[in-house]
Coordinates of C-alpha atoms and ligand atoms in Angstrom, one line a residue:
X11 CA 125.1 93.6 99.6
X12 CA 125.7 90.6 100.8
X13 CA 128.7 88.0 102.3
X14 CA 129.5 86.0 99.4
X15 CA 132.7 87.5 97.8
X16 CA 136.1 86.3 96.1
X17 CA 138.9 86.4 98.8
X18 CA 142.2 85.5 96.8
X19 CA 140.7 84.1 93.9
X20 CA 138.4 81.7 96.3
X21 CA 134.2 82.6 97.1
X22 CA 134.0 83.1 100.8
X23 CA 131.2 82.8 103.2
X24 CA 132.1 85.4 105.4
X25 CA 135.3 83.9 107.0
X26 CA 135.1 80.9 105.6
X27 CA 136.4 79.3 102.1
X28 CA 133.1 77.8 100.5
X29 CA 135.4 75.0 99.0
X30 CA 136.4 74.1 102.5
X31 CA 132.5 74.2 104.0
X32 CA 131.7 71.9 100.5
X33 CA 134.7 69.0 101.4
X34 CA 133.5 69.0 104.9
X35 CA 129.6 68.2 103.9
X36 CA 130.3 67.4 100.3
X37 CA 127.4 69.0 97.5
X38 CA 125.3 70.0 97.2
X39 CA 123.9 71.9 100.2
X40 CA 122.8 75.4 100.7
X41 CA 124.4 77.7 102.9
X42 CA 123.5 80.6 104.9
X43 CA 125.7 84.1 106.0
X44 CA 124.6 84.6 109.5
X45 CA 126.0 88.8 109.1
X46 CA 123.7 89.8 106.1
X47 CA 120.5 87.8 107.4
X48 CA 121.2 90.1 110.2
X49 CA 122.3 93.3 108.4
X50 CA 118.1 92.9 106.4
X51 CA 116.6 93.0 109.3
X52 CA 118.5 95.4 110.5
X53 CA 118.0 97.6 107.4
X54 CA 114.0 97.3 108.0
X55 CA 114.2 97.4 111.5
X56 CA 116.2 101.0 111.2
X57 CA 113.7 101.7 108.6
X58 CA 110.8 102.3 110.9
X59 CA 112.5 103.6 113.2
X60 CA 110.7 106.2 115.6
X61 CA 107.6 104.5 114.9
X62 CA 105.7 101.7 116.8
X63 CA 106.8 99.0 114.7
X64 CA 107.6 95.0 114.7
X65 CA 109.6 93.5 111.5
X66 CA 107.5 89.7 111.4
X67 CA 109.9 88.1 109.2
X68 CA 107.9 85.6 106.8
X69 CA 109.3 82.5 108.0
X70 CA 108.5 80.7 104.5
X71 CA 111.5 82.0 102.8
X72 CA 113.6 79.9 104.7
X73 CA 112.5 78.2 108.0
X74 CA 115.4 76.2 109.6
X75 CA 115.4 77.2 113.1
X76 CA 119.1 78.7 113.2
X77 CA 117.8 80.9 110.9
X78 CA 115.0 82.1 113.3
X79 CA 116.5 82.1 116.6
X80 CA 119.1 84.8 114.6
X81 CA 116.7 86.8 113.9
X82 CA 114.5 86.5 116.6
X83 CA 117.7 87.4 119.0
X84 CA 118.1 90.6 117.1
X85 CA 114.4 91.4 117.8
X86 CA 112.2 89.8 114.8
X87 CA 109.1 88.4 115.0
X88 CA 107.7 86.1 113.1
X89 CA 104.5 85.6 110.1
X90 CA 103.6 82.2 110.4
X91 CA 101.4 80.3 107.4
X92 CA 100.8 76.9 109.4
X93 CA 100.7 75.0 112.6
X94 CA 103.9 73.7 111.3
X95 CA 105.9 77.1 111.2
X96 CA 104.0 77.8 114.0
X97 CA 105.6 74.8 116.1
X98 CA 108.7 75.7 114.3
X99 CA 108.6 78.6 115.8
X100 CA 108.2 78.4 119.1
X101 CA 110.8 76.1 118.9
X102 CA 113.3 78.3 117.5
X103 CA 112.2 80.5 121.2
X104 CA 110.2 82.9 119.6
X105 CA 107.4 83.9 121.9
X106 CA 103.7 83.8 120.8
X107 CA 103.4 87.6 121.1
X108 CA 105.9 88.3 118.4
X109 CA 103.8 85.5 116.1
X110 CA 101.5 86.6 113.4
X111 CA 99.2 83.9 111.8
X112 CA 98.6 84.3 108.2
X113 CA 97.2 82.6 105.3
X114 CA 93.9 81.6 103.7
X115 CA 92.8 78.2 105.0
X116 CA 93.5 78.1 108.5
X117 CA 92.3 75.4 110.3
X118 CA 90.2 74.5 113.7
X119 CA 93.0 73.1 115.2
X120 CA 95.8 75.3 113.8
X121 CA 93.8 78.0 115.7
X122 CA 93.5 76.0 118.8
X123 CA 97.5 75.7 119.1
X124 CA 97.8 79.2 118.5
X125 CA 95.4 80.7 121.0
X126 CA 96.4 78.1 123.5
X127 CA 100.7 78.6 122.5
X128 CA 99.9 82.5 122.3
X129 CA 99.4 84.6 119.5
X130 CA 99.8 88.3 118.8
X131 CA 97.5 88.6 115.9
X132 CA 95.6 86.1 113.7
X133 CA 95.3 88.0 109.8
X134 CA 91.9 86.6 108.9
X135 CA 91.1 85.4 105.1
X136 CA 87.1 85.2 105.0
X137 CA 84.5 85.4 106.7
X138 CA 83.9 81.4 107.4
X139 CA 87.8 81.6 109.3
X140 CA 86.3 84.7 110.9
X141 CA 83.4 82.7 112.6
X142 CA 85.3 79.6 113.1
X143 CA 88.1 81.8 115.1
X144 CA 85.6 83.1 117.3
X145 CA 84.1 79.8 117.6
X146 CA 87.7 78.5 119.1
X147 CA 88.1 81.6 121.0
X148 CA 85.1 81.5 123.1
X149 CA 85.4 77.8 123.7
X150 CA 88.5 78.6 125.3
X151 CA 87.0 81.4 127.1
X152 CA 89.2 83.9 125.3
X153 CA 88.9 86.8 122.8
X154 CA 91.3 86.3 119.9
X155 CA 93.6 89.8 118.1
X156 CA 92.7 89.9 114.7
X157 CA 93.4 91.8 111.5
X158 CA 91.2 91.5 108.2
X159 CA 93.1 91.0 105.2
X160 CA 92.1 93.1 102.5
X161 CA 92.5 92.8 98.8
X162 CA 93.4 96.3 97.8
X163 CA 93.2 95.2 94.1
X164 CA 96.5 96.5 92.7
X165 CA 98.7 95.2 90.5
X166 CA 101.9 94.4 92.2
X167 CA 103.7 94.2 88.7
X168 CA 105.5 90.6 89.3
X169 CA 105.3 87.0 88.7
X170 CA 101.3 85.8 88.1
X171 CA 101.9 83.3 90.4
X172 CA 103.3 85.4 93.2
X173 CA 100.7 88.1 93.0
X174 CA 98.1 88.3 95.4
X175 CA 96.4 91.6 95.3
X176 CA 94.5 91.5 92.5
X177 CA 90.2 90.9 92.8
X178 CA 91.2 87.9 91.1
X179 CA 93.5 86.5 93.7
X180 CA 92.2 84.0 96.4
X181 CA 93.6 86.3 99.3
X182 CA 91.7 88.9 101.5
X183 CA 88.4 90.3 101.4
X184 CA 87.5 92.8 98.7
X185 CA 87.7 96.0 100.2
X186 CA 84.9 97.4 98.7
X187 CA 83.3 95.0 101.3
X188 CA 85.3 95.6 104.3
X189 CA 82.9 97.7 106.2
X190 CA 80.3 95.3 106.3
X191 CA 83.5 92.3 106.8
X192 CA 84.6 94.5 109.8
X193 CA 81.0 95.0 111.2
X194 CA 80.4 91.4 111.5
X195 CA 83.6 91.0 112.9
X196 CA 83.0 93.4 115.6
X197 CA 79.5 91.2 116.1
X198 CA 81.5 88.2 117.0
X199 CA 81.8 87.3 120.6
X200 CA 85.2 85.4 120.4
X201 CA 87.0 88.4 118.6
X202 CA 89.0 91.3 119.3
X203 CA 89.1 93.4 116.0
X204 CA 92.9 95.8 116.6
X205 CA 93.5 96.5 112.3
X206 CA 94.1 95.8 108.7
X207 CA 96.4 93.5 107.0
X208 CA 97.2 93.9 103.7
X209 CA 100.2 91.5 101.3
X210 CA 99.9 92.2 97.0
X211 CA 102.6 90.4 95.9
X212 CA 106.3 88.7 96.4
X213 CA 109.3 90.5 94.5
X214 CA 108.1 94.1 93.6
X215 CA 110.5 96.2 92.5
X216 CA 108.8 99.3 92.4
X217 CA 107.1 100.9 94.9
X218 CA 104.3 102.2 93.1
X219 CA 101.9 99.4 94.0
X220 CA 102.6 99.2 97.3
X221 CA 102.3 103.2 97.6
X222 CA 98.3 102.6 95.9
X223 CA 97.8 99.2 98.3
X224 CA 98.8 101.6 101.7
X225 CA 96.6 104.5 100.6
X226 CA 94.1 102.4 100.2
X227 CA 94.8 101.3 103.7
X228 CA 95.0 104.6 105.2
X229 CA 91.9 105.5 104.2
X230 CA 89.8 102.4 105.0
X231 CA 91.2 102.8 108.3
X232 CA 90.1 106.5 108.9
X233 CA 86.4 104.9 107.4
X234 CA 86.4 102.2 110.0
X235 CA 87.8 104.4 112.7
X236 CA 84.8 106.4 112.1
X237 CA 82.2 103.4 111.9
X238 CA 83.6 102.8 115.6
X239 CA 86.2 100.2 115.0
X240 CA 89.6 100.7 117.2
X241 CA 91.7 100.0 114.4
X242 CA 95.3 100.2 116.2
X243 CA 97.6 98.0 114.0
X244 CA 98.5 97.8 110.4
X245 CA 100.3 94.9 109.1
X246 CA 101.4 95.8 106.1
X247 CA 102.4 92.7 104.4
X248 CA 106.0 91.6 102.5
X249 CA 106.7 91.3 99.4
X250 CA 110.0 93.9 98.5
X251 CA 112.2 92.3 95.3
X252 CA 115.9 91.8 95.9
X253 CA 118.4 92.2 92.9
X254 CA 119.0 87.9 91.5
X255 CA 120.8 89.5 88.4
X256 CA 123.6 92.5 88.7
X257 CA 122.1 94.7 86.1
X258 CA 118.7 95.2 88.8
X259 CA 120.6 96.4 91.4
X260 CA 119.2 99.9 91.7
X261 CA 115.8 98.1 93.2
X262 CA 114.4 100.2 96.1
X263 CA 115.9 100.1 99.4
X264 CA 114.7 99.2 103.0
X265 CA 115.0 102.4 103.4
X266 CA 113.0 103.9 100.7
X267 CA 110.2 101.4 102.0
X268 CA 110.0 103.2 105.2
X269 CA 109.5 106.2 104.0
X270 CA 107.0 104.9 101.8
X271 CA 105.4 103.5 104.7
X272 CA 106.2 106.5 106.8
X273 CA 104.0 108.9 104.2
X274 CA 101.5 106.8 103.7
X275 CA 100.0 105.5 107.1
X276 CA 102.7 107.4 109.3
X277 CA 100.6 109.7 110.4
X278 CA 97.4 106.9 111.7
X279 CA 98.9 106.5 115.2
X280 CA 98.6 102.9 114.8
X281 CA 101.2 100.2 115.2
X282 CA 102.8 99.2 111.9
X283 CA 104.2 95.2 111.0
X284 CA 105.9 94.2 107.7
X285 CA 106.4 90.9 106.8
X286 CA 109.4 90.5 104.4
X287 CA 111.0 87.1 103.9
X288 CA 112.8 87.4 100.2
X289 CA 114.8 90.6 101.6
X290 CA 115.7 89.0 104.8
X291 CA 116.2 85.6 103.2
X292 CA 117.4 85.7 100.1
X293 CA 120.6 87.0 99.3
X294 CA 121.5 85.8 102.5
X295 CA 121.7 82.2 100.8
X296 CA 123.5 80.6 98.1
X297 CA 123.1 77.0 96.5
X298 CA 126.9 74.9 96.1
X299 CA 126.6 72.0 93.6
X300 CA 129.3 70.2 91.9
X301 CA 129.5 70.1 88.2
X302 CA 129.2 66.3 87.2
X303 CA 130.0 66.7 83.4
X304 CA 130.1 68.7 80.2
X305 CA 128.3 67.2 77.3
X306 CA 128.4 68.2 74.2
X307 CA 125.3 68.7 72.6
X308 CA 123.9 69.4 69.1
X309 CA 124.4 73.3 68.9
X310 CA 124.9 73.6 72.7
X311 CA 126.4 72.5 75.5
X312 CA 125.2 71.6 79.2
X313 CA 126.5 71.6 81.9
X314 CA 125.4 68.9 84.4
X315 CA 124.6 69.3 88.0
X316 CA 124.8 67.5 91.2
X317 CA 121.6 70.2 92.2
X318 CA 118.5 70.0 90.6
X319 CA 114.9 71.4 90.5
X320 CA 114.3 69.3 93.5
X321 CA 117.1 71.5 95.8
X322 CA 116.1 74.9 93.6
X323 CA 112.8 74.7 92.1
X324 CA 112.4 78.2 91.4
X325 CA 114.2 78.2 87.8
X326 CA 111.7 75.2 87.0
X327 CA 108.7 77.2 88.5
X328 CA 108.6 80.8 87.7
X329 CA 111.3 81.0 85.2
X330 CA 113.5 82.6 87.8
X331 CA 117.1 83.4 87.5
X332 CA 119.8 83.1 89.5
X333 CA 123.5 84.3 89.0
X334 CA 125.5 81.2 88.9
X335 CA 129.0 81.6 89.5
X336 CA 132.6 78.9 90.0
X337 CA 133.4 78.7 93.5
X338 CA 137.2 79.4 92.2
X339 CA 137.1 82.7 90.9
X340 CA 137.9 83.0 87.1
X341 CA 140.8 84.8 85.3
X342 CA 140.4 88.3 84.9
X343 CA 139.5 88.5 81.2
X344 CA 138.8 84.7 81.0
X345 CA 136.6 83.7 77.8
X346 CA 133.3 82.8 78.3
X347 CA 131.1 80.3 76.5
X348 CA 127.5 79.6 76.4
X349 CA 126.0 76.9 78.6
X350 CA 122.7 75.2 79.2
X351 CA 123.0 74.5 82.8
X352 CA 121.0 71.4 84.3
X353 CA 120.3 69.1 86.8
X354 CA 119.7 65.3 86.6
X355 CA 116.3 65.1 87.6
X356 CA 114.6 63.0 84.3
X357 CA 112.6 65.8 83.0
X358 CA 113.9 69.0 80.6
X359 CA 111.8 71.3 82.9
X360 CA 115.4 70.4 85.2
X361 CA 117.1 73.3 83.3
X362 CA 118.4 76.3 85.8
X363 CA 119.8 78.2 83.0
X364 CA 119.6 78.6 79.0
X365 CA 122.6 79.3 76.6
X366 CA 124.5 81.1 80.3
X367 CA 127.9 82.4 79.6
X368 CA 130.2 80.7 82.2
X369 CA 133.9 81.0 82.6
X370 CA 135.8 78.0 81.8
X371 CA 134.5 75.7 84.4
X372 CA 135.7 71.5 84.6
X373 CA 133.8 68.6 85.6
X374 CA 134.6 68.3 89.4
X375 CA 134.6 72.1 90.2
X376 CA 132.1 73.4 92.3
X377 CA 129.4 76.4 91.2
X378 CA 127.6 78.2 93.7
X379 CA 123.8 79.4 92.4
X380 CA 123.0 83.4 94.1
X381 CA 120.0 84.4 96.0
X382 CA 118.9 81.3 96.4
X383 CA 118.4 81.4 100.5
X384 CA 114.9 82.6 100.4
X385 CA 112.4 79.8 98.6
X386 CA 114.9 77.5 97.8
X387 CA 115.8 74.9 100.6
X388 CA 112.0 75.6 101.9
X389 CA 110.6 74.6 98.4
X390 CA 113.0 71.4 97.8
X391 CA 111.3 68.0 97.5
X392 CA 112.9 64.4 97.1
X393 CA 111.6 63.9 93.7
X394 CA 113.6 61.5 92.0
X395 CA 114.5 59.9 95.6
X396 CA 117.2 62.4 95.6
X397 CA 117.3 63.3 99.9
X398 CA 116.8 66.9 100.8
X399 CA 120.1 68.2 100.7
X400 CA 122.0 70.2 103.8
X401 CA 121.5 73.2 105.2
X402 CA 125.0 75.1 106.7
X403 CA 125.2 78.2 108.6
X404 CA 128.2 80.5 108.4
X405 CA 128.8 83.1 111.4
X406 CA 132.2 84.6 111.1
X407 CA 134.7 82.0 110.5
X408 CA 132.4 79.3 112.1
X409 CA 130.0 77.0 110.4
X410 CA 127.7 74.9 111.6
X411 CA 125.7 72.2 109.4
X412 CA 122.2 73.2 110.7
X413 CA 120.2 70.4 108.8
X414 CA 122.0 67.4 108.3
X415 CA 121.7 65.3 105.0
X416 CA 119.7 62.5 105.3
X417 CA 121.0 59.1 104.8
X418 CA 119.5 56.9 101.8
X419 CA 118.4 54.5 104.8
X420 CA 116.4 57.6 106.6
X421 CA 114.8 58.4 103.1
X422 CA 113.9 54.9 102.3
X423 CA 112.9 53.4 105.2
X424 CA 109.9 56.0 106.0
X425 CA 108.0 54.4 103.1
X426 CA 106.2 50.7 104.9
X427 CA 105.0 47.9 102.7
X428 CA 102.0 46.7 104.3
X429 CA 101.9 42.8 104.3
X430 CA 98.9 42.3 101.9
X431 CA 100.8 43.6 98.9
X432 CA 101.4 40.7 97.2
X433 CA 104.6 38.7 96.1
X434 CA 106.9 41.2 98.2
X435 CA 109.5 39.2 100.8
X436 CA 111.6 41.8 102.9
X437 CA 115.1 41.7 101.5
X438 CA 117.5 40.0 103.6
Ligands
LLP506 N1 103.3 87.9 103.9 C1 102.5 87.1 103.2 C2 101.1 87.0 103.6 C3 102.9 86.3 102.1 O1 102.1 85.5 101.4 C4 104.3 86.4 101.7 C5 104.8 85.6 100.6 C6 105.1 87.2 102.5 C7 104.6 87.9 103.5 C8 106.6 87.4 102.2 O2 106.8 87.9 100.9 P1 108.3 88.3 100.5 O3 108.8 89.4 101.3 O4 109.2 87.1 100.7 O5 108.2 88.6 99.1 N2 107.9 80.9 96.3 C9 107.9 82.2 95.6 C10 107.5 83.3 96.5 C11 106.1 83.1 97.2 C12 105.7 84.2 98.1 C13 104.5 83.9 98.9 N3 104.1 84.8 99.9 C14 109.2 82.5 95.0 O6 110.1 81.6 95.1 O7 109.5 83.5 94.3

């Protein structure tokens, strides 16, 4: 459920007419309900209830800082993937105990601003980051939290390139090797070793793989628990699908997740993280664009875009779909006809949508793209000089534009022209 519905034949953010949000920072933009980023976290929050938990929302879904200090106000921490989110962050005012640090390249001086900003756990990749951690550590005189990330080797059923569990993946340790992993962690002088971290994939809509990836968990952690380790936290990772199309809406709940989690390591004693951004994120976000014009094609039609790949890239990359739907609600009953449904962007791989029935829609009317708040703003680029469009939060019937638009000027003038290039004069 989310907070994008038709109110007397308009969509509505919440309180607020889209249409009115779209005149005020023309398109497009993306745009953000401040109730159901709240009401996922509150689902997962509920959903390990009664247990030692913290809900570390993956800040890579969508990282604007309105977005975090939300969440972090209603008690979220946060799983950081570089210094950048890191700093981000902090700045939003989340503390450096509620910050987990994950990903597989970390570097010397990412885990310098950590330990020195404050960290609650560092999820460590191999054993090199292991070494060069304690390395850090001990030159600051400190011991550093960490978790190992293990590759449970499961197939998390989704997208190959947001699968991660697999032996084949780059991410975690084998776990057929975690004993020894764990004994040299223990070894190290700059380390305090508190659990196991485990991620297998982005957008699972079944629960079976993560019930086999948390098994696995549970009993590695009873092995190292008897080879001596004081394994006291489990960080168990993101990765739940959300519905992007109506007819997958019977996907697993929060809810179900919990008690997934509940059965599976509930009964460790140990601390338990998750680390969903999609769920949090996603349908808590919607693209607005403008259609520019209808061209008739040979055999089809398209429907032209102010958005492109470079504001939502995830049609382009993982064949993704979003619902795409007028900003004017249609007729009840209103014919629809089949669109291809593009950007401008000067390449075909700028297609968000294939032979789509629309409702009658007119060049000039605005079409607002579903589920696009996790990945999408986060993942934008200014290909084609095209500046990284808006980002607007709704709260209620407020709205706040929480990244501004960039002027062309901003855009352009990061680029310099040093003054051995040849033949240039500075325009006048
Ligand atoms: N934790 C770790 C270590 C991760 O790598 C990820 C996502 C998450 C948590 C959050 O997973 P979520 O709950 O959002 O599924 N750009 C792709 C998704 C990439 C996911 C990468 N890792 C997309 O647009 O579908």
């Amino acid at each position: 459920m989310d907070h994008f519905l038709y109110r007397d034949g308009a969509l509505y953010a919440e309180d607020v007419p889209v249409a009115e949000i779209a005149a005020a920072v023309g398109t497009p933009f993306y745009l953000y309900s401040t109730a159901t980023l709240l009401r996922h976290f509150t689902l997962f929050d509920d959903a390990l209830d009664g247990m030692e938990h913290l809900v570390c929302y993956a800040m890579k879904a969508a990282s604007n800082q309105a977005i975090l200090a939300t969440l972090a106000g209603a008690g979220a921490g946060m799983d950081v993937v570089s210094g950048g989110e890191y700093r981000r962050a902090k700045a939003a005012g989340v503390p450096g105990d509620r910050i987990v640090f994950s990903g597989v390249g970390k570097t010397k001086e990412e885990i310098h601003l950590a330990l020195t900003g404050g960290i609650r756990q560092f999820n460590v990749e191999s054993e090199p980051e292991m070494e060069m951690i304690s390395r850090v550590a001990s030159g600051l005189g400190m011991t550093a939290p960490i978790t190992v990330r293990v590759n449970p080797d499961v197939d998390a059923k989704t997208h190959a390139k947001i699968a991660t569990g697999k032996s084949e993946n780059k991410f975690g340790i084998p776990i057929a090797r975690a004993r020894e992993v764990y004994a040299q962690a223990a070894a190290l002088p700059g380390l305090d070793v508190i659990g196991i971290d485990v991620h297998i994939g982005s957008q699972l809509t079944d629960l079976g793989p993560f019930e086999l990836a948390y098994q696995k968990v549970a009993e590695l952690t009873e092995t190292l628990r008897a080879d001596g380790h004081d394994i006291r936290r489990l960080d168990l990772g993101g990765g739940l699908g959300i519905p992007y199309t109506r007819s997958n809406e019977a996907l697993p709940l929060p809810s179900d997740y919990g008690a997934l989690i509940r059965r599976t390591v509930g009964d460790l004693g140990c601390e338990v993280e998750i680390e969903p951004g999609r769920l949090i994120a996603g349908n808590a976000g919607i693209m607005v664009s403008k259609v520019i014009y209808l061209k008739e094609g040979e055999g089809r039609d398209f429907m032209i875009l102010d958005g492109a790949m470079n504001d939502l890239i995830r049609p382009a990359m993982y064949e993704a779909y979003h619902d795409i739907i007028p900003v004017r609600e249609p007729d009840a009953g209103a014919e629809q006809a089949p669109y291809d449904i593009v950007g401008p962007v000067c390449e075909s791989g700028d297609t968000f949508a294939k032979q789509r029935m629309m409702p009658p829609v007119a060049a000039g009317d605005l079409i607002a793209f579903r589920g696009a708040g996790a990945y999408g703003a986060v993942m934008s680029s200014e290909y084609n000089s095209r500046p990284l469009i808006p980002e607007v939060l709704v709260k209620g019937d407020q709205f706040a534009v929480i990244r501004p638009r960039p002027t062309f000027d901003e855009m352009i003038n990061r680029d310099t022209i040093p003054e051995w290039v040849e033949g240039y004069s500075a325009a006048t």
